[in-house]
Every structure is written in structure tokens, then in C-alpha cells.
Amino acid sequence: MTETDAVDTTGTTAETVETVFRIESARIIAAVARVVRDVGLAEEIAQDALVAALEQWPKSGVPERPGAWLTAIAKRRAIDLVRRRETYARRLAEVGRALEDTPPPPEPADPDDIDDDLLRLVFTACHPVLSAEARTALTLRLLGGLTTQEIARAFLTSEATVAQRIVRAKRKLAAAGVPFEAPYGEERAGRLPSVLEVVYLIFNEGYSATAGDDLCRPALCEDALRLARVLEGLLPDEPEVHGLAALLELQASRIPARTGPGGEPVLLADQNRAKWNRMLILRGLEALRRAGSGPYGPYCLQAAIAACHARAVRYEETDWATIAALYGRLAALTPSPVVELNRAVAVSMAKGPEAGLRLVDALTGEPALRDYHLLPSVRGDLLERLGRQEEARAEFERAVSLARNERERDLLLGRARRL
């Protein structure tokens, strides 16, 4: 639809507005934050632009460049707000004139500078004044445009907890006067693990959406990949940065094969590996090579696992023993029930379903996995391989009741009905 289209009364335009905003919100917030120097306020102004679009687009049609339209509206409101603040009137008026009358500034001459609003947004949201949980939740909200529900699923915690974390995080950043900028030197190194974690979680939400009608959200994966590549260019001596980039490249290579023609999930064993993106695989393997020979950190270990899958021409050729060993090293380095669950799958493939089931059964009392649908899903798969069909069906049905993604629910329901 364009500006010349007729008035929209069907609600389609409202859906378009929400879709565009979901894609563009991080860039809008980042652009506004550069003006107002407050990420919480920037998010509120971006929401105002969304409201303006919901009011105007159904009447005038969707603009040719909807993202630019939203950004322009948000910037204009940010500038107006800044101008109203008496103590900052002169400086903000200068910023306003600069934004309105001059083209974007050229790339910085200093290669250590990060001329990327999105990356500034990540580093600002990952400031040390915030807890690790608050940093991740805030960045996923601001950069990934995720809802509190989606973030709660990513954290395996409640929506109320996530909502409180986000509100308190924004207040704390504002109260501490945290500048909207990327850090340098030791401060940058100290914040890097948190940034890598956030980028990884954003990718994961795109790779396997916690809710909604689509299994994947490629835009989130692309944002995470782009940030990982930028970080890799800025910090070439950090093995874990290369490890994260390698992991994301290798994981992203499988996206074209993860869904069928109707958007239904395709399990790893059934994927057409000819559809795997070879260029991304080569990029991932090269990034892993740049990470060096170790000792590996958590992202390099996960990238090494992904590389095992990428090197297998056929599913049957997968080196499960090596993958299980790598998961063992990962579990020792970063103990986590989710890592243990993945290790159980690898062990089941290397040593048989009984060995895997023993590991999974040991996780059934984990509070963090109580509402995690992949626990009963994996258990159901192992029980099915052992011929315990009735128990397997019950586990798949339980997984259906916990899954929030419609595509995953359909897949699990189909598996339960076939037993």
C-alpha cells in the first residue's frame, strides 16, 4: 500500500504499522536516544510515533518508506521535547538544526569508535549499574523489540518479573545519568560478556520464536548477526567474539531448511541439507578458525558443536560422540539445565536413548525447566525411541500444553497423535 491508496478500514494497515514498528523500533529508539540521551525516554517517544502512525496511515496510506517516516516523526518529537527543556534549550536547538538541515555525519576516522546507534544502544543498556538480568531484558526490549512475555520465555521466568526489571532498569539508567555511548578500553572489555549474551539471546529469539505463528523471525537473526560481525571487526583479539560470530553464522545457515512450504518445523534429522546456506557455513568455520585453538569459552564451544553439524553431509554422519563431549565441557564451564538437556540429546545419539533418558530424568525436578516445553518434548522423543509409546504420547501432550509457538505446538501435537 502507498500514500495514494484508498482509506483503509479493515485493520490491515494497523497490522502493517505494528509489523513495521516491530522491525524498525530498535533503530528508532537508538536514533532518538542519540538526541535525548535517555533510552527510557527514547522508547516512550518511539511509542508516540507508533500512535501517530496508527492514527494517520489508515487515512493516508502506508508511506513508501515507513521506517523512515516513523524515525522522522520520533526525531521531531524528541527535538521538540528537548527544546522545551529550558536548561538544555540552546544545545538541543543546535542538535535539532543539525538533524533537520544537515546530512548524516561521515564515518569516524577513529577505527576504535563505534559509529552505530544500535551498538551504542546495546552497550548503554548493558551498563554495569544494572544487574545482568536487567541488562539482558532491557536490551532485548529495546533492541529486539520483544514483548515482556517473549523475554520471560527466554529467561524462563515470569512476565511480571521481566516487566519490573525493565522499568527499574530504565529508571536506574536515568538516575545514574548513564550516557548514550559505547565504552572504551577496560570498561568495554568488562561489559563485553553481557553484550555477547544479549546478542545471542536476540538471535535465539529469532531462530526459534517463543510465541506467535512463525517458527523463525529472520529479522532478529539478521540484527544479531550484523551486531556480531560489527563486534568481530571492532574486537579482533577477543576469541569469544569470534566464537559468537561463528555460532550465529553456522546456526543461521540452517534457517532455510528449518521450515517446510507451509512454515511447519522440520526436525534436524529430516532437513534437506542442500538448503543449508554454504556461504554462512564457510563464514562460520572461518570465524571459528579466527577464534584460535583454545582454551575455548562458551561461545567457541557452542560454535564447535554447530561446526560438527555443519560438516556432516548427512544426518547419519554426525559426530555425536564429539558433540556430547563438547556439551560436557560446556556444562562444566557454564552449568545450566538447558545445556544439560542438550547434552542428554547428544548422549542419546552417541550411546543410545536409555543413556539420554537417565540424564533427562535427572532434570525433571529442575525449577527452571518446570514450564519449559522442550523438557517433555525431549523425554517424549527418547521414550518413543525406546518403544514406550503411551508414556511418549503423554510427554508430547504435556509439551503441547507448555509450548507458546503455534508451529511448535502443531509439530508436537502431530507427534502425540501418531503414537
GROMACS .gro file of C-alpha atoms in nm:
model
  419
    1MET     CA    1   0.000   0.000   0.000
    2THR     CA    2   0.123   0.354  -0.071
    3GLU     CA    3   0.019   0.706   0.015
    4THR     CA    4  -0.209   0.710  -0.286
    5ASP     CA    5  -0.411   0.410  -0.176
    6ALA     CA    6  -0.767   0.442  -0.056
    7VAL     CA    7  -0.869   0.479   0.306
    8ASP     CA    8  -0.817   0.155   0.495
    9THR     CA    9  -1.098   0.040   0.725
   10THR     CA   10  -1.015  -0.331   0.750
   11GLY     CA   11  -0.748  -0.324   1.014
   12THR     CA   12  -0.484  -0.438   0.765
   13THR     CA   13  -0.298  -0.110   0.792
   14ALA     CA   14  -0.292  -0.136   1.171
   15GLU     CA   15  -0.129  -0.477   1.137
   16THR     CA   16   0.121  -0.328   0.890
   17VAL     CA   17   0.201  -0.047   1.133
   18GLU     CA   18   0.271  -0.294   1.409
   19THR     CA   19   0.485  -0.510   1.181
   20VAL     CA   20   0.690  -0.215   1.059
   21PHE     CA   21   0.732  -0.087   1.411
   22ARG     CA   22   0.845  -0.427   1.531
   23ILE     CA   23   1.114  -0.432   1.263
   24GLU     CA   24   1.221  -0.069   1.296
   25SER     CA   25   1.169   0.000   1.668
   26ALA     CA   26   1.529  -0.059   1.773
   27ARG     CA   27   1.666   0.176   1.509
   28ILE     CA   28   1.406   0.438   1.600
   29ILE     CA   29   1.483   0.412   1.971
   30ALA     CA   30   1.857   0.426   1.902
   31ALA     CA   31   1.821   0.732   1.678
   32VAL     CA   32   1.606   0.911   1.934
   33ALA     CA   33   1.834   0.812   2.222
   34ARG     CA   34   2.117   0.990   2.043
   35VAL     CA   35   1.908   1.308   2.074
   36VAL     CA   36   1.757   1.278   2.422
   37ARG     CA   37   2.040   1.070   2.581
   38ASP     CA   38   1.785   0.861   2.773
   39VAL     CA   39   1.687   0.517   2.647
   40GLY     CA   40   1.372   0.503   2.858
   41LEU     CA   41   1.252   0.835   2.725
   42ALA     CA   42   1.356   0.733   2.374
   43GLU     CA   43   1.133   0.427   2.394
   44GLU     CA   44   0.838   0.641   2.505
   45ILE     CA   45   0.891   0.880   2.213
   46ALA     CA   46   0.916   0.588   1.971
   47GLN     CA   47   0.582   0.465   2.106
   48ASP     CA   48   0.437   0.810   2.037
   49ALA     CA   49   0.546   0.775   1.675
   50LEU     CA   50   0.372   0.439   1.662
   51VAL     CA   51   0.050   0.600   1.785
   52ALA     CA   52   0.084   0.870   1.519
   53ALA     CA   53   0.119   0.603   1.251
   54LEU     CA   54  -0.186   0.417   1.380
   55GLU     CA   55  -0.384   0.742   1.353
   56GLN     CA   56  -0.256   0.864   1.017
   57TRP     CA   57  -0.173   0.564   0.800
   58PRO     CA   58  -0.525   0.418   0.783
   59LYS     CA   59  -0.632   0.754   0.630
   60SER     CA   60  -0.332   0.847   0.417
   61GLY     CA   61  -0.191   0.504   0.333
   62VAL     CA   62   0.139   0.349   0.435
   63PRO     CA   63   0.434   0.571   0.329
   64GLU     CA   64   0.682   0.446   0.072
   65ARG     CA   65   0.948   0.431   0.345
   66PRO     CA   66   0.754   0.355   0.663
   67GLY     CA   67   1.062   0.311   0.880
   68ALA     CA   68   1.199   0.649   0.775
   69TRP     CA   69   0.858   0.804   0.840
   70LEU     CA   70   0.844   0.667   1.194
   71THR     CA   71   1.202   0.772   1.263
   72ALA     CA   72   1.139   1.124   1.134
   73ILE     CA   73   0.829   1.163   1.350
   74ALA     CA   74   1.008   1.032   1.657
   75LYS     CA   75   1.311   1.255   1.600
   76ARG     CA   76   1.090   1.559   1.550
   77ARG     CA   77   0.912   1.490   1.878
   78ALA     CA   78   1.242   1.430   2.052
   79ILE     CA   79   1.374   1.761   1.926
   80ASP     CA   80   1.056   1.939   2.034
   81LEU     CA   81   1.087   1.784   2.378
   82VAL     CA   82   1.450   1.882   2.408
   83ARG     CA   83   1.374   2.236   2.301
   84ARG     CA   84   1.113   2.264   2.575
   85ARG     CA   85   1.369   2.193   2.839
   86GLU     CA   86   1.497   2.528   2.944
   87THR     CA   87   1.835   2.425   3.076
   88TYR     CA   88   1.918   2.246   2.753
   89ALA     CA   89   1.744   2.482   2.512
   90ARG     CA   90   2.048   2.617   2.331
   91ARG     CA   91   2.229   2.287   2.290
   92LEU     CA   92   1.919   2.096   2.185
   93ALA     CA   93   1.820   2.361   1.936
   94GLU     CA   94   2.163   2.312   1.778
   95VAL     CA   95   2.109   1.937   1.770
   96GLY     CA   96   1.767   1.993   1.617
   97ARG     CA   97   1.901   2.217   1.342
   98ALA     CA   98   2.175   1.970   1.272
   99LEU     CA   99   1.930   1.682   1.242
  100GLU     CA  100   1.689   1.877   1.026
  101ASP     CA  101   1.926   2.066   0.800
  102THR     CA  102   2.240   1.861   0.757
  103PRO     CA  103   2.312   1.516   0.613
  104PRO     CA  104   2.427   1.231   0.843
  105PRO     CA  105   2.787   1.274   0.965
  106PRO     CA  106   3.062   1.081   0.782
  107GLU     CA  107   3.215   0.764   0.920
  108PRO     CA  108   3.451   0.839   1.212
  109ALA     CA  109   3.820   0.845   1.137
  110ASP     CA  110   3.897   0.665   1.462
  111PRO     CA  111   3.861   0.291   1.399
  112ASP     CA  112   3.801   0.236   1.771
  113ASP     CA  113   3.490   0.447   1.758
  114ILE     CA  114   3.155   0.273   1.715
  115ASP     CA  115   2.950   0.473   1.472
  116ASP     CA  116   2.646   0.258   1.510
  117ASP     CA  117   2.346   0.372   1.705
  118LEU     CA  118   2.223   0.019   1.760
  119LEU     CA  119   2.551  -0.088   1.911
  120ARG     CA  120   2.555   0.221   2.134
  121LEU     CA  121   2.211   0.115   2.245
  122VAL     CA  122   2.338  -0.231   2.338
  123PHE     CA  123   2.636  -0.102   2.533
  124THR     CA  124   2.422   0.158   2.710
  125ALA     CA  125   2.162  -0.099   2.809
  126CYS     CA  126   2.445  -0.325   2.930
  127HIS     CA  127   2.586  -0.066   3.168
  128PRO     CA  128   2.736  -0.204   3.495
  129VAL     CA  129   2.488  -0.011   3.709
  130LEU     CA  130   2.232  -0.271   3.603
  131SER     CA  131   2.215  -0.634   3.707
  132ALA     CA  132   2.295  -0.894   3.441
  133GLU     CA  133   1.927  -0.991   3.420
  134ALA     CA  134   1.817  -0.629   3.381
  135ARG     CA  135   2.076  -0.561   3.110
  136THR     CA  136   1.960  -0.852   2.902
  137ALA     CA  137   1.591  -0.784   2.949
  138LEU     CA  138   1.625  -0.415   2.867
  139THR     CA  139   1.833  -0.473   2.556
  140LEU     CA  140   1.601  -0.743   2.429
  141ARG     CA  141   1.313  -0.500   2.476
  142LEU     CA  142   1.486  -0.201   2.319
  143LEU     CA  143   1.694  -0.368   2.051
  144GLY     CA  144   1.492  -0.677   1.971
  145GLY     CA  145   1.151  -0.520   2.018
  146LEU     CA  146   1.045  -0.826   2.218
  147THR     CA  147   0.744  -0.824   2.445
  148THR     CA  148   0.776  -0.894   2.814
  149GLN     CA  149   0.614  -1.231   2.751
  150GLU     CA  150   0.876  -1.328   2.495
  151ILE     CA  151   1.160  -1.212   2.719
  152ALA     CA  152   1.010  -1.405   3.009
  153ARG     CA  153   1.018  -1.720   2.798
  154ALA     CA  154   1.379  -1.654   2.702
  155PHE     CA  155   1.470  -1.612   3.070
  156LEU     CA  156   1.247  -1.898   3.189
  157THR     CA  157   1.086  -1.658   3.435
  158SER     CA  158   0.756  -1.472   3.483
  159GLU     CA  159   0.629  -1.175   3.282
  160ALA     CA  160   0.581  -0.971   3.599
  161THR     CA  161   0.945  -1.021   3.691
  162VAL     CA  162   1.065  -0.913   3.348
  163ALA     CA  163   0.835  -0.610   3.344
  164GLN     CA  164   0.973  -0.497   3.680
  165ARG     CA  165   1.329  -0.547   3.562
  166ILE     CA  166   1.274  -0.331   3.254
  167VAL     CA  167   1.103  -0.047   3.441
  168ARG     CA  168   1.365  -0.043   3.716
  169ALA     CA  169   1.648  -0.064   3.462
  170LYS     CA  170   1.530   0.242   3.272
  171ARG     CA  171   1.485   0.437   3.594
  172LYS     CA  172   1.829   0.337   3.714
  173LEU     CA  173   1.997   0.440   3.388
  174ALA     CA  174   1.824   0.777   3.401
  175ALA     CA  175   1.902   0.831   3.771
  176ALA     CA  176   2.268   0.741   3.718
  177GLY     CA  177   2.293   0.972   3.418
  178VAL     CA  178   2.438   0.695   3.203
  179PRO     CA  179   2.548   0.849   2.873
  180PHE     CA  180   2.432   0.709   2.540
  181GLU     CA  181   2.772   0.597   2.420
  182ALA     CA  182   2.995   0.297   2.361
  183PRO     CA  183   3.269   0.244   2.622
  184TYR     CA  184   3.641   0.210   2.554
  185GLY     CA  185   3.935   0.011   2.688
  186GLU     CA  186   3.888  -0.189   3.007
  187GLU     CA  187   3.532  -0.071   3.053
  188ARG     CA  188   3.440  -0.207   2.711
  189ALA     CA  189   3.608  -0.540   2.792
  190GLY     CA  190   3.417  -0.561   3.120
  191ARG     CA  191   3.084  -0.509   2.954
  192LEU     CA  192   3.156  -0.737   2.660
  193PRO     CA  193   3.028  -1.070   2.811
  194SER     CA  194   2.694  -0.909   2.883
  195VAL     CA  195   2.676  -0.768   2.530
  196LEU     CA  196   2.759  -1.107   2.378
  197GLU     CA  197   2.490  -1.271   2.590
  198VAL     CA  198   2.233  -1.019   2.474
  199VAL     CA  199   2.324  -1.059   2.107
  200TYR     CA  200   2.300  -1.436   2.146
  201LEU     CA  201   1.958  -1.419   2.312
  202ILE     CA  202   1.830  -1.191   2.037
  203PHE     CA  203   1.948  -1.440   1.778
  204ASN     CA  204   1.787  -1.727   1.966
  205GLU     CA  205   1.454  -1.549   1.977
  206GLY     CA  206   1.475  -1.505   1.600
  207TYR     CA  207   1.594  -1.861   1.540
  208SER     CA  208   1.320  -2.020   1.747
  209ALA     CA  209   1.043  -1.776   1.835
  210THR     CA  210   0.890  -1.835   2.176
  211ALA     CA  211   0.543  -1.735   2.060
  212GLY     CA  212   0.342  -1.646   1.754
  213ASP     CA  213   0.258  -1.814   1.424
  214ASP     CA  214   0.610  -1.833   1.279
  215LEU     CA  215   0.885  -2.065   1.393
  216CYS     CA  216   1.158  -1.818   1.290
  217ARG     CA  217   1.188  -1.440   1.294
  218PRO     CA  218   1.467  -1.382   1.042
  219ALA     CA  219   1.486  -1.006   1.106
  220LEU     CA  220   1.601  -1.070   1.463
  221CYS     CA  221   1.860  -1.319   1.340
  222GLU     CA  222   1.987  -1.067   1.088
  223ASP     CA  223   2.014  -0.795   1.354
  224ALA     CA  224   2.205  -1.026   1.585
  225LEU     CA  225   2.433  -1.141   1.303
  226ARG     CA  226   2.506  -0.785   1.199
  227LEU     CA  227   2.591  -0.687   1.556
  228ALA     CA  228   2.812  -0.992   1.598
  229ARG     CA  229   3.000  -0.905   1.278
  230VAL     CA  230   3.043  -0.544   1.389
  231LEU     CA  231   3.179  -0.661   1.724
  232GLU     CA  232   3.413  -0.900   1.547
  233GLY     CA  233   3.554  -0.616   1.339
  234LEU     CA  234   3.598  -0.392   1.643
  235LEU     CA  235   3.747  -0.652   1.876
  236PRO     CA  236   3.957  -0.887   1.657
  237ASP     CA  237   4.167  -1.007   1.952
  238GLU     CA  238   3.870  -1.142   2.151
  239PRO     CA  239   3.824  -1.518   2.085
  240GLU     CA  240   3.475  -1.526   2.229
  241VAL     CA  241   3.362  -1.251   1.992
  242HIS     CA  242   3.475  -1.468   1.701
  243GLY     CA  243   3.313  -1.767   1.872
  244LEU     CA  244   2.980  -1.590   1.893
  245ALA     CA  245   3.002  -1.476   1.531
  246ALA     CA  246   3.089  -1.831   1.425
  247LEU     CA  247   2.799  -1.975   1.623
  248LEU     CA  248   2.546  -1.735   1.475
  249GLU     CA  249   2.674  -1.779   1.117
  250LEU     CA  250   2.654  -2.158   1.148
  251GLN     CA  251   2.313  -2.157   1.312
  252ALA     CA  252   2.175  -1.910   1.059
  253SER     CA  253   2.294  -2.133   0.774
  254ARG     CA  254   2.022  -2.386   0.867
  255ILE     CA  255   1.729  -2.142   0.870
  256PRO     CA  256   1.617  -2.210   0.508
  257ALA     CA  257   1.578  -2.581   0.591
  258ARG     CA  258   1.413  -2.542   0.933
  259THR     CA  259   1.063  -2.495   0.794
  260GLY     CA  260   0.858  -2.662   0.522
  261PRO     CA  261   0.650  -2.498   0.246
  262GLY     CA  262   0.370  -2.419   0.492
  263GLY     CA  263   0.600  -2.285   0.761
  264GLU     CA  264   0.590  -2.609   0.959
  265PRO     CA  265   0.904  -2.702   1.158
  266VAL     CA  266   1.139  -2.958   1.004
  267LEU     CA  267   1.344  -3.154   1.256
  268LEU     CA  268   1.722  -3.160   1.215
  269ALA     CA  269   1.717  -3.528   1.113
  270ASP     CA  270   1.471  -3.453   0.831
  271GLN     CA  271   1.623  -3.132   0.697
  272ASN     CA  272   1.737  -3.110   0.335
  273ARG     CA  273   2.099  -3.011   0.390
  274ALA     CA  274   2.124  -2.889   0.032
  275LYS     CA  275   1.921  -2.592   0.156
  276TRP     CA  276   2.177  -2.501   0.421
  277ASN     CA  277   2.347  -2.176   0.328
  278ARG     CA  278   2.701  -2.275   0.232
  279MET     CA  279   2.830  -1.919   0.238
  280LEU     CA  280   2.723  -1.878   0.602
  281ILE     CA  281   2.879  -2.214   0.688
  282LEU     CA  282   3.210  -2.106   0.537
  283ARG     CA  283   3.188  -1.773   0.721
  284GLY     CA  284   3.116  -1.955   1.046
  285LEU     CA  285   3.403  -2.200   1.007
  286GLU     CA  286   3.637  -1.914   0.922
  287ALA     CA  287   3.524  -1.717   1.229
  288LEU     CA  288   3.585  -2.026   1.445
  289ARG     CA  289   3.934  -2.054   1.297
  290ARG     CA  290   3.999  -1.690   1.390
  291ALA     CA  291   3.897  -1.771   1.748
  292GLY     CA  292   4.211  -1.981   1.778
  293SER     CA  293   4.270  -2.322   1.932
  294GLY     CA  294   4.160  -2.252   2.285
  295PRO     CA  295   4.104  -2.284   2.565
  296TYR     CA  296   3.753  -2.230   2.438
  297GLY     CA  297   3.490  -2.023   2.615
  298PRO     CA  298   3.115  -2.096   2.598
  299TYR     CA  299   3.054  -1.939   2.256
  300CYS     CA  300   3.350  -2.111   2.094
  301LEU     CA  301   3.234  -2.444   2.239
  302GLN     CA  302   2.884  -2.395   2.101
  303ALA     CA  303   3.029  -2.289   1.768
  304ALA     CA  304   3.239  -2.607   1.766
  305ILE     CA  305   2.919  -2.807   1.823
  306ALA     CA  306   2.746  -2.623   1.539
  307ALA     CA  307   3.051  -2.688   1.319
  308CYS     CA  308   3.014  -3.063   1.381
  309HIS     CA  309   2.661  -3.046   1.243
  310ALA     CA  310   2.770  -2.827   0.951
  311ARG     CA  311   3.047  -3.066   0.847
  312ALA     CA  312   2.815  -3.369   0.837
  313VAL     CA  313   2.698  -3.417   0.480
  314ARG     CA  314   2.416  -3.643   0.603
  315TYR     CA  315   2.246  -3.662   0.944
  316GLU     CA  316   2.373  -4.018   0.988
  317GLU     CA  317   2.731  -3.892   0.956
  318THR     CA  318   2.701  -3.654   1.255
  319ASP     CA  319   2.985  -3.695   1.505
  320TRP     CA  320   2.762  -3.728   1.812
  321ALA     CA  321   3.042  -3.850   2.036
  322THR     CA  322   3.237  -3.528   1.980
  323ILE     CA  323   2.921  -3.321   2.024
  324ALA     CA  324   2.842  -3.496   2.354
  325ALA     CA  325   3.198  -3.434   2.473
  326LEU     CA  326   3.175  -3.066   2.377
  327TYR     CA  327   2.847  -3.035   2.567
  328GLY     CA  328   3.021  -3.191   2.866
  329ARG     CA  329   3.288  -2.922   2.853
  330LEU     CA  330   3.020  -2.656   2.812
  331ALA     CA  331   2.826  -2.788   3.113
  332ALA     CA  332   3.141  -2.779   3.324
  333LEU     CA  333   3.217  -2.423   3.213
  334THR     CA  334   2.865  -2.280   3.236
  335PRO     CA  335   2.639  -2.514   3.435
  336SER     CA  336   2.280  -2.485   3.314
  337PRO     CA  337   1.980  -2.721   3.300
  338VAL     CA  338   1.925  -2.624   2.935
  339VAL     CA  339   2.282  -2.720   2.848
  340GLU     CA  340   2.231  -3.048   3.036
  341LEU     CA  341   1.916  -3.112   2.835
  342ASN     CA  342   2.106  -3.060   2.510
  343ARG     CA  343   2.384  -3.283   2.637
  344ALA     CA  344   2.128  -3.553   2.708
  345VAL     CA  345   2.015  -3.543   2.345
  346ALA     CA  346   2.373  -3.574   2.220
  347VAL     CA  347   2.446  -3.858   2.463
  348SER     CA  348   2.131  -4.039   2.349
  349MET     CA  349   2.253  -4.021   1.990
  350ALA     CA  350   2.604  -4.134   2.081
  351LYS     CA  351   2.520  -4.404   2.338
  352GLY     CA  352   2.152  -4.480   2.294
  353PRO     CA  353   1.819  -4.345   2.425
  354GLU     CA  354   1.846  -4.512   2.766
  355ALA     CA  355   2.164  -4.318   2.848
  356GLY     CA  356   1.996  -3.996   2.738
  357LEU     CA  357   1.678  -4.068   2.933
  358ARG     CA  358   1.872  -4.112   3.258
  359LEU     CA  359   2.014  -3.761   3.214
  360VAL     CA  360   1.674  -3.615   3.126
  361ASP     CA  361   1.504  -3.780   3.423
  362ALA     CA  362   1.759  -3.615   3.649
  363LEU     CA  363   1.636  -3.278   3.519
  364THR     CA  364   1.263  -3.325   3.579
  365GLY     CA  365   1.285  -3.164   3.923
  366GLU     CA  366   1.466  -2.853   3.797
  367PRO     CA  367   1.253  -2.546   3.885
  368ALA     CA  368   1.389  -2.354   3.584
  369LEU     CA  369   1.257  -2.625   3.348
  370ARG     CA  370   0.919  -2.666   3.511
  371ASP     CA  371   0.738  -2.484   3.227
  372TYR     CA  372   0.997  -2.547   2.955
  373HIS     CA  373   0.825  -2.738   2.675
  374LEU     CA  374   1.145  -2.887   2.537
  375LEU     CA  375   1.196  -3.100   2.850
  376PRO     CA  376   0.884  -3.316   2.793
  377SER     CA  377   0.945  -3.294   2.417
  378VAL     CA  378   1.292  -3.447   2.450
  379ARG     CA  379   1.169  -3.700   2.704
  380GLY     CA  380   0.885  -3.798   2.470
  381ASP     CA  381   1.132  -3.848   2.185
  382LEU     CA  382   1.354  -4.073   2.396
  383LEU     CA  383   1.058  -4.276   2.525
  384GLU     CA  384   0.933  -4.321   2.167
  385ARG     CA  385   1.276  -4.448   2.060
  386LEU     CA  386   1.259  -4.696   2.349
  387GLY     CA  387   0.919  -4.820   2.233
  388ARG     CA  388   0.733  -4.679   2.537
  389GLN     CA  389   0.460  -4.527   2.320
  390GLU     CA  390   0.196  -4.445   2.584
  391GLU     CA  391   0.445  -4.261   2.803
  392ALA     CA  392   0.585  -4.082   2.498
  393ARG     CA  393   0.240  -3.962   2.393
  394ALA     CA  394   0.175  -3.822   2.742
  395GLU     CA  395   0.504  -3.633   2.730
  396PHE     CA  396   0.429  -3.484   2.387
  397GLU     CA  397   0.085  -3.377   2.507
  398ARG     CA  398   0.243  -3.211   2.808
  399ALA     CA  399   0.489  -3.034   2.576
  400VAL     CA  400   0.194  -2.910   2.367
  401SER     CA  401   0.036  -2.758   2.677
  402LEU     CA  402   0.356  -2.565   2.754
  403ALA     CA  403   0.458  -2.452   2.403
  404ARG     CA  404   0.365  -2.095   2.306
  405ASN     CA  405   0.470  -2.108   1.941
  406GLU     CA  406   0.186  -2.230   1.722
  407ARG     CA  407   0.418  -2.409   1.478
  408GLU     CA  408   0.587  -2.599   1.757
  409ARG     CA  409   0.250  -2.687   1.909
  410ASP     CA  410   0.133  -2.830   1.576
  411LEU     CA  411   0.451  -3.038   1.543
  412LEU     CA  412   0.424  -3.176   1.896
  413LEU     CA  413   0.052  -3.244   1.860
  414GLY     CA  414   0.121  -3.436   1.539
  415ARG     CA  415   0.383  -3.649   1.714
  416ALA     CA  416   0.143  -3.723   2.002
  417ARG     CA  417  -0.137  -3.824   1.765
  418ARG     CA  418   0.083  -4.057   1.565
  419LEU     CA  419   0.159  -4.269   1.873
   0.00000   0.00000   0.00000
